[in-house]
mmCIF file with all atom_site columns, C-alpha atoms in Angstrom:
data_model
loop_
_atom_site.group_PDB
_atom_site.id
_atom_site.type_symbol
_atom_site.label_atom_id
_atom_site.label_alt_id
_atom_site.label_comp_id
_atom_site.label_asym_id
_atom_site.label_entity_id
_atom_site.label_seq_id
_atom_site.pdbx_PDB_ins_code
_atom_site.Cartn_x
_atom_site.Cartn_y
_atom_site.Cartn_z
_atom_site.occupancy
_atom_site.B_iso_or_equiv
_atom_site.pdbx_formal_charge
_atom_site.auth_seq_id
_atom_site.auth_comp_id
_atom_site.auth_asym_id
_atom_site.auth_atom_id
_atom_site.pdbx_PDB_model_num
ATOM 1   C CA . UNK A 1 1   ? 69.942 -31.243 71.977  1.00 48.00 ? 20  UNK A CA 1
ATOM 2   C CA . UNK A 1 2   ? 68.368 -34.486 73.343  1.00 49.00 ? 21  UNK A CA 1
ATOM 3   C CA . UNK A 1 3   ? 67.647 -34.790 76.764  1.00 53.00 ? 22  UNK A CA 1
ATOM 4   C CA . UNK A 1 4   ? 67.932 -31.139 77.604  1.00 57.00 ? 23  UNK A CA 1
ATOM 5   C CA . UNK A 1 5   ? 65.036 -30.217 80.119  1.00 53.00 ? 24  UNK A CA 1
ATOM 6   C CA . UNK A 1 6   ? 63.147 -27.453 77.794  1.00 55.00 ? 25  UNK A CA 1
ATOM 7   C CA . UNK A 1 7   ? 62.539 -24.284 79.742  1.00 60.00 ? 26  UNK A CA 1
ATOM 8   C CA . UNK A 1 8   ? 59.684 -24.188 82.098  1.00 52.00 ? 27  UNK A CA 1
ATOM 9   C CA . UNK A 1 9   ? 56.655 -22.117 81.223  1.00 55.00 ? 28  UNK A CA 1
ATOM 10  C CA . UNK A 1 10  ? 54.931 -20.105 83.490  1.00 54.00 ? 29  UNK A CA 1
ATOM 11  C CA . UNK A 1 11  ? 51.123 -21.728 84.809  1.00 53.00 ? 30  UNK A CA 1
ATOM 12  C CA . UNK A 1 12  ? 48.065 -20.840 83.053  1.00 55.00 ? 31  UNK A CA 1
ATOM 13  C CA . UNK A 1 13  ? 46.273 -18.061 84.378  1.00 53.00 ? 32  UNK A CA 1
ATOM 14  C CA . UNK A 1 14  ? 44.073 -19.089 87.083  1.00 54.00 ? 33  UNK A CA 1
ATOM 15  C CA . UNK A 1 15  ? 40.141 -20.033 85.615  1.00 52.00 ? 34  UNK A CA 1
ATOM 16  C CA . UNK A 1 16  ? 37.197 -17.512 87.516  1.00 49.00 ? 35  UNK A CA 1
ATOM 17  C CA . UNK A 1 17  ? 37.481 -18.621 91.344  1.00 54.00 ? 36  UNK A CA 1
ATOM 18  C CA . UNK A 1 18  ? 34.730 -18.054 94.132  1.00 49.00 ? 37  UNK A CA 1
ATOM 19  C CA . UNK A 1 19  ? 34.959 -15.124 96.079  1.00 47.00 ? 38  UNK A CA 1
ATOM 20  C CA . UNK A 1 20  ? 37.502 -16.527 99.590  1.00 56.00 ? 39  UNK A CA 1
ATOM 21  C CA . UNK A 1 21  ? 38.596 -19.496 97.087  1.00 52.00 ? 40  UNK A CA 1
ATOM 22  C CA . UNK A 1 22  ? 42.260 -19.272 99.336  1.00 55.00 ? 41  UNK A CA 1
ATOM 23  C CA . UNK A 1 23  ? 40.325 -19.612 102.660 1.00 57.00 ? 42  UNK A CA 1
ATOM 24  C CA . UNK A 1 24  ? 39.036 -23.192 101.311 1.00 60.00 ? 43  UNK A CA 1
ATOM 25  C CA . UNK A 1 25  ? 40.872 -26.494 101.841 1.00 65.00 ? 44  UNK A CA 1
ATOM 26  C CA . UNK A 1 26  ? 41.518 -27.824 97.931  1.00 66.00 ? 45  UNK A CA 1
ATOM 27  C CA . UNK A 1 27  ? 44.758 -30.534 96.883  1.00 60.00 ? 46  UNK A CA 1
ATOM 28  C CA . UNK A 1 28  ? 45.199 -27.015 94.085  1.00 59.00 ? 47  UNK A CA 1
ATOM 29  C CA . UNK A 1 29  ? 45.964 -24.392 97.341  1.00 61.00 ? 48  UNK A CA 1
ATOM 30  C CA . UNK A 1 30  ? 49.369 -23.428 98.341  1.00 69.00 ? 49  UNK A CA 1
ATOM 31  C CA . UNK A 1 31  ? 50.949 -22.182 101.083 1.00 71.00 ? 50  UNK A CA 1
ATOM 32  C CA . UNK A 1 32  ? 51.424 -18.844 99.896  1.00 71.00 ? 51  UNK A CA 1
ATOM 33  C CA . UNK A 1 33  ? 47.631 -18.903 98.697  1.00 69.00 ? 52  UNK A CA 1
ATOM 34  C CA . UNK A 1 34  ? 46.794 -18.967 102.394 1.00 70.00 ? 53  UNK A CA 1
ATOM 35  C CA . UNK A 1 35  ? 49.356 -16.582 103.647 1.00 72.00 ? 54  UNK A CA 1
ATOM 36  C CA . UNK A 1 36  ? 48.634 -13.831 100.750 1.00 75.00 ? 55  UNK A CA 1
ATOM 37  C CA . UNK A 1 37  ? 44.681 -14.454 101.920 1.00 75.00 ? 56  UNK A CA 1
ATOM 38  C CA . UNK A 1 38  ? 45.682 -13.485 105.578 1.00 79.00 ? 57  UNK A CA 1
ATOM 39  C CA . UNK A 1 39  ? 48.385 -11.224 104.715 1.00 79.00 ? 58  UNK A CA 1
ATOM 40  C CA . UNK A 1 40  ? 44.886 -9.474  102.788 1.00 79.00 ? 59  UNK A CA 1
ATOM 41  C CA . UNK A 1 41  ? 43.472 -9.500  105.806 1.00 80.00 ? 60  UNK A CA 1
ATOM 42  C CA . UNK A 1 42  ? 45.532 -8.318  107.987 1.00 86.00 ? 61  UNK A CA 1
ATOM 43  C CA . UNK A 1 43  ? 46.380 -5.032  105.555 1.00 86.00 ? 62  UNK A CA 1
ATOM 44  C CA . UNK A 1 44  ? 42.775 -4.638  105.658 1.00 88.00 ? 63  UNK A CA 1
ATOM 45  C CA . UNK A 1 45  ? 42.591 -3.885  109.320 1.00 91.00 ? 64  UNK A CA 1
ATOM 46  C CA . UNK A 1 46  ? 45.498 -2.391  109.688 1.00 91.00 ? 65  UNK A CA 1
ATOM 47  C CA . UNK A 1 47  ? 44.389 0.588   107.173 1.00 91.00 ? 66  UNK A CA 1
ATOM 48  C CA . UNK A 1 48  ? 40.767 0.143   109.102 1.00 92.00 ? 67  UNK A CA 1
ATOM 49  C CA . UNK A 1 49  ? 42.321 0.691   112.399 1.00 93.00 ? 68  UNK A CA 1
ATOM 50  C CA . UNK A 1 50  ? 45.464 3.200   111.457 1.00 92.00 ? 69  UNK A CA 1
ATOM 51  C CA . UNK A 1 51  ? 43.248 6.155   108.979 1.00 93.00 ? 70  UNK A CA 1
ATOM 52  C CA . UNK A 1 52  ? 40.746 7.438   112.130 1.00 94.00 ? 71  UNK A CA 1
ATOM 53  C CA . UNK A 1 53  ? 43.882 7.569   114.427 1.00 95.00 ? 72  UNK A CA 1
ATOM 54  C CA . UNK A 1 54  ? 45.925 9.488   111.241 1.00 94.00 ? 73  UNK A CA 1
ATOM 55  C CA . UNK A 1 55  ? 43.156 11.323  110.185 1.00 94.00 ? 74  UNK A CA 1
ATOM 56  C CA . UNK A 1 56  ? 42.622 12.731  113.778 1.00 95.00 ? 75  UNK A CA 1
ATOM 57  C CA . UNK A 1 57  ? 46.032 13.163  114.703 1.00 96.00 ? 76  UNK A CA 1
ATOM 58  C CA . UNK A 1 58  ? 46.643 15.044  111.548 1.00 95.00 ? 77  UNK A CA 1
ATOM 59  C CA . UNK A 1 59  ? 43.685 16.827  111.705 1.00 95.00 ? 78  UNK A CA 1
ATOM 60  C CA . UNK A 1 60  ? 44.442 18.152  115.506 1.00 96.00 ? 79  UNK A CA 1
ATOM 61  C CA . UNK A 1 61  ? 47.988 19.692  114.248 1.00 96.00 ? 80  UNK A CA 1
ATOM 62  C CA . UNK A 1 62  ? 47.097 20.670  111.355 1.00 96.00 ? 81  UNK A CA 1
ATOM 63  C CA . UNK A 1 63  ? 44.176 22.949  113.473 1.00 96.00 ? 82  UNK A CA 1
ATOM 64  C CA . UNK A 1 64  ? 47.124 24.078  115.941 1.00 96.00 ? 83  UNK A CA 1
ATOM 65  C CA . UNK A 1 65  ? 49.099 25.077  113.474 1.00 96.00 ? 84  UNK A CA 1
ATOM 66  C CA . UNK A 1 66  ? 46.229 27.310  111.192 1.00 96.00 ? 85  UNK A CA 1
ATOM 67  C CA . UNK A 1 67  ? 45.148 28.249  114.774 1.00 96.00 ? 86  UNK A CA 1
ATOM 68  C CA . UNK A 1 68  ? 48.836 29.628  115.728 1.00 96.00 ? 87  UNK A CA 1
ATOM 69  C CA . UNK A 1 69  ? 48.883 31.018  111.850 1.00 95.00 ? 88  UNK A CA 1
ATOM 70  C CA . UNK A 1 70  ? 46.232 33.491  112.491 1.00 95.00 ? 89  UNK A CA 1
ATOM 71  C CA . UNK A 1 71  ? 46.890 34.325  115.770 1.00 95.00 ? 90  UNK A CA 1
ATOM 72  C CA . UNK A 1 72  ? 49.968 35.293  114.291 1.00 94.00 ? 91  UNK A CA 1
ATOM 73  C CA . UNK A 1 73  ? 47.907 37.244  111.100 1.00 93.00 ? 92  UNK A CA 1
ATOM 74  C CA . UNK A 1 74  ? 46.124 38.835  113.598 1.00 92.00 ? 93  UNK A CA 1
ATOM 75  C CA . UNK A 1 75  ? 48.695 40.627  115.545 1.00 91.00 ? 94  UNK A CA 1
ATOM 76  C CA . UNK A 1 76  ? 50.757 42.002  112.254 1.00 91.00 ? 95  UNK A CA 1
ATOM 77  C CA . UNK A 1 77  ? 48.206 42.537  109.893 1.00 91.00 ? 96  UNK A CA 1
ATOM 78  C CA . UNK A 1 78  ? 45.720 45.406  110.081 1.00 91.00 ? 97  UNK A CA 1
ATOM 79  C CA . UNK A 1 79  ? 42.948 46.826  107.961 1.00 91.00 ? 98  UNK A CA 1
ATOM 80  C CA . UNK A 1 80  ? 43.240 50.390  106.580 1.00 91.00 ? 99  UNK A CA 1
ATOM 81  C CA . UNK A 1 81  ? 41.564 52.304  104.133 1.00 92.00 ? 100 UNK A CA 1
ATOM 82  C CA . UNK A 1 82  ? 43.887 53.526  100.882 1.00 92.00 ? 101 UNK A CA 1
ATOM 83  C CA . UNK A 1 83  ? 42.887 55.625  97.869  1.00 92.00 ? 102 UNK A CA 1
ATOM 84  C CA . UNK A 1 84  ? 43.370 53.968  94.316  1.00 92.00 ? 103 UNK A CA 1
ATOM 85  C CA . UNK A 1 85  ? 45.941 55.984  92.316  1.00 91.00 ? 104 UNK A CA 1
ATOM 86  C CA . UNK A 1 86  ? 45.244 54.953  88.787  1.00 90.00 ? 105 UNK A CA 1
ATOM 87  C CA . UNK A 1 87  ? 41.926 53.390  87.234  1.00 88.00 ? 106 UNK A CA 1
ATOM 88  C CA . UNK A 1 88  ? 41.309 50.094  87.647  1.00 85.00 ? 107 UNK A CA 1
ATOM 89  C CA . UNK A 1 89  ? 40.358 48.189  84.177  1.00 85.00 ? 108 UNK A CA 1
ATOM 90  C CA . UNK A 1 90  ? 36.754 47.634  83.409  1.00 86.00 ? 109 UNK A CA 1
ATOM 91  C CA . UNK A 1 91  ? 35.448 43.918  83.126  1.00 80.00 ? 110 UNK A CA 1
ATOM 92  C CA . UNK A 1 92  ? 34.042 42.934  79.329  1.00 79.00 ? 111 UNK A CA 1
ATOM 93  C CA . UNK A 1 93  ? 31.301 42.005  81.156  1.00 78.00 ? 112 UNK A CA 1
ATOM 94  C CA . UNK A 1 94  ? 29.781 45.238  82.696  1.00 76.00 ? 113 UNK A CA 1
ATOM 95  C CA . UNK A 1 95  ? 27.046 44.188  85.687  1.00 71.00 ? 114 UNK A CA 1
ATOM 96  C CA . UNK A 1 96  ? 27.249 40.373  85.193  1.00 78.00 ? 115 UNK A CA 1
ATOM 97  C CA . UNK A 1 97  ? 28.176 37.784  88.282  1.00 77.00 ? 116 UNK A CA 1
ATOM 98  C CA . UNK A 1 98  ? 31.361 37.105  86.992  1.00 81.00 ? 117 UNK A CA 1
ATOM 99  C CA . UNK A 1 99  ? 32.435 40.859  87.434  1.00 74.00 ? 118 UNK A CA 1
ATOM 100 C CA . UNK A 1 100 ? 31.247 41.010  91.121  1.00 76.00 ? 119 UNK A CA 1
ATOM 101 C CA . UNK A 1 101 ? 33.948 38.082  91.810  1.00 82.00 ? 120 UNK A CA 1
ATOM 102 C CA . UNK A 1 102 ? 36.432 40.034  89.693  1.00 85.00 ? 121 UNK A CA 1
ATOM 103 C CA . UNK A 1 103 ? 39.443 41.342  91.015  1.00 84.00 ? 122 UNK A CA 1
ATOM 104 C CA . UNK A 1 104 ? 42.313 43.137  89.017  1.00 86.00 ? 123 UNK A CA 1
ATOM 105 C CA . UNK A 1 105 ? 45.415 44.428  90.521  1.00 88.00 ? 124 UNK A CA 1
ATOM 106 C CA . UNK A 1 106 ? 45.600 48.203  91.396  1.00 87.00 ? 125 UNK A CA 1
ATOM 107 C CA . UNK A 1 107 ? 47.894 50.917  92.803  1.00 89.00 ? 126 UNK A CA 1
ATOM 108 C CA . UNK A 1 108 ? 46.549 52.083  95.958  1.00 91.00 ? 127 UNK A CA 1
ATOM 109 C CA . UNK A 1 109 ? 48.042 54.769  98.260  1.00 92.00 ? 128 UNK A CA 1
ATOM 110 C CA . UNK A 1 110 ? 47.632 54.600  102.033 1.00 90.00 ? 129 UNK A CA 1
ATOM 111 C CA . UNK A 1 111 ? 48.938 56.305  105.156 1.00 89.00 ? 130 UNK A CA 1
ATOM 112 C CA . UNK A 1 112 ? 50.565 53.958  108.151 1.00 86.00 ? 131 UNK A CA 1
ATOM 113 C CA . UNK A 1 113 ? 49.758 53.545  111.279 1.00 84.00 ? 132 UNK A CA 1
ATOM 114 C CA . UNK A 1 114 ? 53.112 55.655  111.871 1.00 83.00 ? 133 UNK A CA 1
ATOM 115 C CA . UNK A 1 115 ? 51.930 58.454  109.583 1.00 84.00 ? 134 UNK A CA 1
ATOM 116 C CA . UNK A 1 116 ? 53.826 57.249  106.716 1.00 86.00 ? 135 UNK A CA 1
ATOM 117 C CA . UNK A 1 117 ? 52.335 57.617  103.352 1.00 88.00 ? 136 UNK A CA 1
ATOM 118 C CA . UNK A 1 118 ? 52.725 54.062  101.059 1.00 89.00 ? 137 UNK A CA 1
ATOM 119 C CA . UNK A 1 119 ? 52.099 52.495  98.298  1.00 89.00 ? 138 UNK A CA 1
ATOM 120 C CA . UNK A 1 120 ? 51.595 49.180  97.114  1.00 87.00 ? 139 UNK A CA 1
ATOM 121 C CA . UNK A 1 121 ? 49.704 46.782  94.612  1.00 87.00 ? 140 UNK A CA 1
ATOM 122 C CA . UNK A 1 122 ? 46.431 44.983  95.705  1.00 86.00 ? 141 UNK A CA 1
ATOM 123 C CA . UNK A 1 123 ? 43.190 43.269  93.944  1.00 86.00 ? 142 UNK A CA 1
ATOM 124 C CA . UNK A 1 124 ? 40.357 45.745  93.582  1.00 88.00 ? 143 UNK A CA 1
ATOM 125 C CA . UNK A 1 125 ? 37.045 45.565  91.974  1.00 87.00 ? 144 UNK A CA 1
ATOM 126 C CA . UNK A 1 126 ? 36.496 46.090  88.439  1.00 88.00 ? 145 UNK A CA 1
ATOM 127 C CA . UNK A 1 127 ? 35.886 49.722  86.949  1.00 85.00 ? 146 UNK A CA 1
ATOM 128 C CA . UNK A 1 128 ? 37.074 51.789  89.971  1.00 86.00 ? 147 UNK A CA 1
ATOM 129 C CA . UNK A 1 129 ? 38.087 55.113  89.001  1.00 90.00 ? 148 UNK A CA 1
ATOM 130 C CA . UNK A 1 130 ? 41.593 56.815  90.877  1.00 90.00 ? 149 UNK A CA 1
ATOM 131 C CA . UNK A 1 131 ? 40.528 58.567  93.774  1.00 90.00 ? 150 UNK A CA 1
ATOM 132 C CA . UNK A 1 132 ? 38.173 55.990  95.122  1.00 91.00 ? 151 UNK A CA 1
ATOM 133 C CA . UNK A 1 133 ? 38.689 54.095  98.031  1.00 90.00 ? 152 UNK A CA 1
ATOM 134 C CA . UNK A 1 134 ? 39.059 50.681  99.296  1.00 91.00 ? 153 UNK A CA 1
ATOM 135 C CA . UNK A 1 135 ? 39.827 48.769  102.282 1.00 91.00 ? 154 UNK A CA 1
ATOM 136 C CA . UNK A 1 136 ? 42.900 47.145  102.286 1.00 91.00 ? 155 UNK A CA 1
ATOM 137 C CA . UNK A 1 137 ? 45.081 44.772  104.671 1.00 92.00 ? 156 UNK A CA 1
ATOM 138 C CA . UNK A 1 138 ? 48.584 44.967  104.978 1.00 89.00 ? 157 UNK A CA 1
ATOM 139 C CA . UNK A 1 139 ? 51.514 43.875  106.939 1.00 88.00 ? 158 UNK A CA 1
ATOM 140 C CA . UNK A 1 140 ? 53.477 45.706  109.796 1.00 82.00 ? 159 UNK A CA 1
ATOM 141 C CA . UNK A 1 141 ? 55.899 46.606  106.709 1.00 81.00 ? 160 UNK A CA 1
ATOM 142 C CA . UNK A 1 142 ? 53.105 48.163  104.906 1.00 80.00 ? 161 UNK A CA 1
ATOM 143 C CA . UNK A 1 143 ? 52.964 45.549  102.330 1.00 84.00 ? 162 UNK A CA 1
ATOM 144 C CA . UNK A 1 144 ? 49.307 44.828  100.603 1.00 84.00 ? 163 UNK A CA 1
ATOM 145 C CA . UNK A 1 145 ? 47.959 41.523  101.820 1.00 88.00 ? 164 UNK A CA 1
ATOM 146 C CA . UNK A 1 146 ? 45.674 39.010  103.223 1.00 89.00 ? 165 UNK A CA 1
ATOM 147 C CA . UNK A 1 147 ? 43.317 39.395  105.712 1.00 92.00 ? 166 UNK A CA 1
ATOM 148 C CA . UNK A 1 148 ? 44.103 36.834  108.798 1.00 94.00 ? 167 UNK A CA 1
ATOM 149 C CA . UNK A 1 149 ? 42.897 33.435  108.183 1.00 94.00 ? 168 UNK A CA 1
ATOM 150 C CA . UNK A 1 150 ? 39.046 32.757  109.748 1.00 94.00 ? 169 UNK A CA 1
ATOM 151 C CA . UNK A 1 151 ? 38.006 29.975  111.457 1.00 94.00 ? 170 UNK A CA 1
ATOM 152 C CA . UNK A 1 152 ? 36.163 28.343  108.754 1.00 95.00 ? 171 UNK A CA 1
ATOM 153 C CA . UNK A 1 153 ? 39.045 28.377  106.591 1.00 95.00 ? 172 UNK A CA 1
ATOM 154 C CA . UNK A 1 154 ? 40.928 27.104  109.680 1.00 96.00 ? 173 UNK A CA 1
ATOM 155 C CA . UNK A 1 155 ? 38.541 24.676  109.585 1.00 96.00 ? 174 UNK A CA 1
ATOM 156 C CA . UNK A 1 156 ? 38.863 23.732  105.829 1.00 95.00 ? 175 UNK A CA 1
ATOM 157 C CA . UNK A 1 157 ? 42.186 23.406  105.703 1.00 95.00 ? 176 UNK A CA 1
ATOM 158 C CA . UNK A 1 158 ? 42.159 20.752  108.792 1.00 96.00 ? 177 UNK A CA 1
ATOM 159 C CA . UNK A 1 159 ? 40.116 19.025  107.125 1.00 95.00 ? 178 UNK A CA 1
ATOM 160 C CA . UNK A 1 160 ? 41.932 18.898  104.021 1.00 95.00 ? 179 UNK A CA 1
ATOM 161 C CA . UNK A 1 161 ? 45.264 17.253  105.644 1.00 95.00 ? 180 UNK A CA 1
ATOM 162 C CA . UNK A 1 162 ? 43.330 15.032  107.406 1.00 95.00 ? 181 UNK A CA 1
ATOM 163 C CA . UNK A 1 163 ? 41.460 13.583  104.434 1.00 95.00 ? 182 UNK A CA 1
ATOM 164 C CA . UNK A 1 164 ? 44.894 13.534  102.697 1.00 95.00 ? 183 UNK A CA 1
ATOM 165 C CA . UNK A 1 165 ? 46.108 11.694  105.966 1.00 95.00 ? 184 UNK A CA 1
ATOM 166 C CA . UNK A 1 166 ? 43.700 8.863   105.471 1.00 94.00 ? 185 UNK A CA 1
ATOM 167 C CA . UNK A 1 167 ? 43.849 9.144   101.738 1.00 95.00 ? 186 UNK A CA 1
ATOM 168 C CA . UNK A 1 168 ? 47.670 8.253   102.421 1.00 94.00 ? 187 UNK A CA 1
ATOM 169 C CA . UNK A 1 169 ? 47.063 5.771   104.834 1.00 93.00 ? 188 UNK A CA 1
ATOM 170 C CA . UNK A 1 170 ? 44.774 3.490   102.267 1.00 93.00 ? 189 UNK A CA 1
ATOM 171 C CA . UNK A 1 171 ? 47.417 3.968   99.359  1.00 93.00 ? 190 UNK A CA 1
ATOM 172 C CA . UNK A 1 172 ? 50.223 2.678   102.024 1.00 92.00 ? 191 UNK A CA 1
ATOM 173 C CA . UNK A 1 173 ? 48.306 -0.003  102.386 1.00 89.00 ? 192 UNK A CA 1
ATOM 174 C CA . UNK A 1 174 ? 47.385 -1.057  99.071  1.00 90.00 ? 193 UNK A CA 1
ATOM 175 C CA . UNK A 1 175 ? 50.867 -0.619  98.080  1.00 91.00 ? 194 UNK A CA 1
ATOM 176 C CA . UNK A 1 176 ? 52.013 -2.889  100.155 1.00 87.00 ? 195 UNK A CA 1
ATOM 177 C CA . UNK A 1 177 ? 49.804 -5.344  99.091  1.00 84.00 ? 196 UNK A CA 1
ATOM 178 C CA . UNK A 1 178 ? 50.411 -5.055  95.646  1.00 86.00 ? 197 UNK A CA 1
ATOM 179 C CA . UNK A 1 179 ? 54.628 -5.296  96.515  1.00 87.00 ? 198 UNK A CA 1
ATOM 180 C CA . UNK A 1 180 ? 54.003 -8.347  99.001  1.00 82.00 ? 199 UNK A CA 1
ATOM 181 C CA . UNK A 1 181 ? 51.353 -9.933  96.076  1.00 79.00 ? 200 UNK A CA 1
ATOM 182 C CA . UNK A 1 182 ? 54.791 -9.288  93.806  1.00 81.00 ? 201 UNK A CA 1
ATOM 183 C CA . UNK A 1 183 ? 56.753 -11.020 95.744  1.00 80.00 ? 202 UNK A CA 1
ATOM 184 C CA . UNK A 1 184 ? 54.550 -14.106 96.190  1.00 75.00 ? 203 UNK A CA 1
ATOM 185 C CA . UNK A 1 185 ? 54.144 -14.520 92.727  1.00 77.00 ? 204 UNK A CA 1
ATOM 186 C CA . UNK A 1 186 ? 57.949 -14.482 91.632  1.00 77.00 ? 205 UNK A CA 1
ATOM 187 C CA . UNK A 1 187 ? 57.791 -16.833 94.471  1.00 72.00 ? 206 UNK A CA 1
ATOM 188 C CA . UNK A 1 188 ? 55.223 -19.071 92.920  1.00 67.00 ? 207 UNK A CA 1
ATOM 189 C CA . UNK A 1 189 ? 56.804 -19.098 89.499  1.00 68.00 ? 208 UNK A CA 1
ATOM 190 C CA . UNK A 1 190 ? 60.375 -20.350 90.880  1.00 69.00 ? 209 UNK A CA 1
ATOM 191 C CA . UNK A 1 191 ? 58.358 -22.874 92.644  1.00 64.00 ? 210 UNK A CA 1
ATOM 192 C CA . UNK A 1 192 ? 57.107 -23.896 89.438  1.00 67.00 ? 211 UNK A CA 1
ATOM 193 C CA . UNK A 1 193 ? 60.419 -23.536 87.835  1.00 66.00 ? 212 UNK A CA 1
ATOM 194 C CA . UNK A 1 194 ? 62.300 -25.912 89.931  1.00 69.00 ? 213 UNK A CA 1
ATOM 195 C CA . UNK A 1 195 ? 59.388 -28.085 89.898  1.00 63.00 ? 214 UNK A CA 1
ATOM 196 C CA . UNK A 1 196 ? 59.531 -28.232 86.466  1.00 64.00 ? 215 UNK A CA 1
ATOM 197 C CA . UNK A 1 197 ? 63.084 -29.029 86.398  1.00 68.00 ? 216 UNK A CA 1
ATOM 198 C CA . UNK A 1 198 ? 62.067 -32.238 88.247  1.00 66.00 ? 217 UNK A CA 1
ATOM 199 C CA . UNK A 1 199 ? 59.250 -33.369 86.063  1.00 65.00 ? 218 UNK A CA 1
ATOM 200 C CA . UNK A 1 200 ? 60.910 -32.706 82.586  1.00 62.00 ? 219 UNK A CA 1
ATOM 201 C CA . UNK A 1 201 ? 63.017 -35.451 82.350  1.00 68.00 ? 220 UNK A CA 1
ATOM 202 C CA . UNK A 1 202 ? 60.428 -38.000 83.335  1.00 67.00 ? 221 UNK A CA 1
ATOM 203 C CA . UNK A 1 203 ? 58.530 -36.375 80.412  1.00 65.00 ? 222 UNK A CA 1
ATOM 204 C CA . UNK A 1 204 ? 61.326 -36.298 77.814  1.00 61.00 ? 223 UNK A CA 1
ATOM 205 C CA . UNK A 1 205 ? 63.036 -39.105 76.328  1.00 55.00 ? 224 UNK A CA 1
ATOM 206 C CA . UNK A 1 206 ? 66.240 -39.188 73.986  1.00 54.00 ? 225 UNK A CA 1
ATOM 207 C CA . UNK A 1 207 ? 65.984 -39.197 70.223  1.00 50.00 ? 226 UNK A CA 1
#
């Protein structure tokens, strides 16, 4: 219909700019341009500043806790030796490296520390025959399981959560760029929009 304001289009994508083009004074820049630059900025130190004090506050309880973990091991597990009750299978591979790091699970038989006779399931190397014996942890229960956690794997495990600490710290802060970037350019196009709606009718004439 004539002199309906035709719907505004959204800008152009912008051209190649110079690296800091929103720090520099041009008639183009707007107001969000600056405060997207600083808000940049500012997101920028803050993950700078926050990941060491994450990663070594995460890192710290993360070691108290594996710390407490296997004190805890310590004090209800116990090594024993137990007597395999049934053969254990033989690796395809007789005498290669990938049979020494073999384990298959085996019936093993075992006395407590109460005099009890058990038996449980536990990894053992390949090609034992019954009647052989291994060294075995188990639990206060006299369940088959793992030896108490060592310091380097106390150590390994810190230092996984703390990496994932400042791992999480950089994505919070890139995510909130990217949502506050979102938001300025919805901004930007209703500015345009409503800008538009001012200009059009200057621009379009009855017919």
């Amino acid at each position: 219909m004539a002199g309906e304001t035709p719907p505004a289009q959204p800008p152009p994508g912008p051209p190649p700019r110079p690296l800091l083009w929103r720090w520099r004074r041009n008639p183009l820049r707007r107001r969000t341009d600056v405060f997207q630059a600083w808000l940049g900025l500012g997101l920028l130190l803050a993950v700078l500043a926050a990941a060491p004090v994450a990663t070594v506050l995460v890192a710290d309880a993360a070691r108290r806790h594996y710390e407490d973990t296997a004190r805890h091991q310590a004090l209800t597990r116990y090594e024993t030796t137990a007597t395999l009750t049934r053969d254990a299978p033989r690796h395809p591979e007789p005498g290669s490296d990938e049979e020494k790091k073999t384990r298959y699970p085996g019936e093993v038989r075992f006395v407590t520390r109460e005099g009890r006779t058990r038996t449980t399931r536990t990894e053992v190397p390949p090609g034992l025959p019954a009647g052989d014996e291994v060294r075995v942890w188990v639990t206060a229960d006299g369940e088959a399981t793992d030896p108490p956690l060592t310091r380097e794997q106390v150590r390994s495990r810190s230092m996984g959560w703390a990496l994932l600490a400042a791992v999480g710290v950089a994505l919070a802060g890139a995510a909130a760029h990217a949502l506050a970037v979102l938001a300025l350019r919805r901004r930007n196009l209703a500015d345009w929009a409503t800008a538009w709606a001012e200009t059009a009718p200057r621009w379009t004439t009855p017919t």
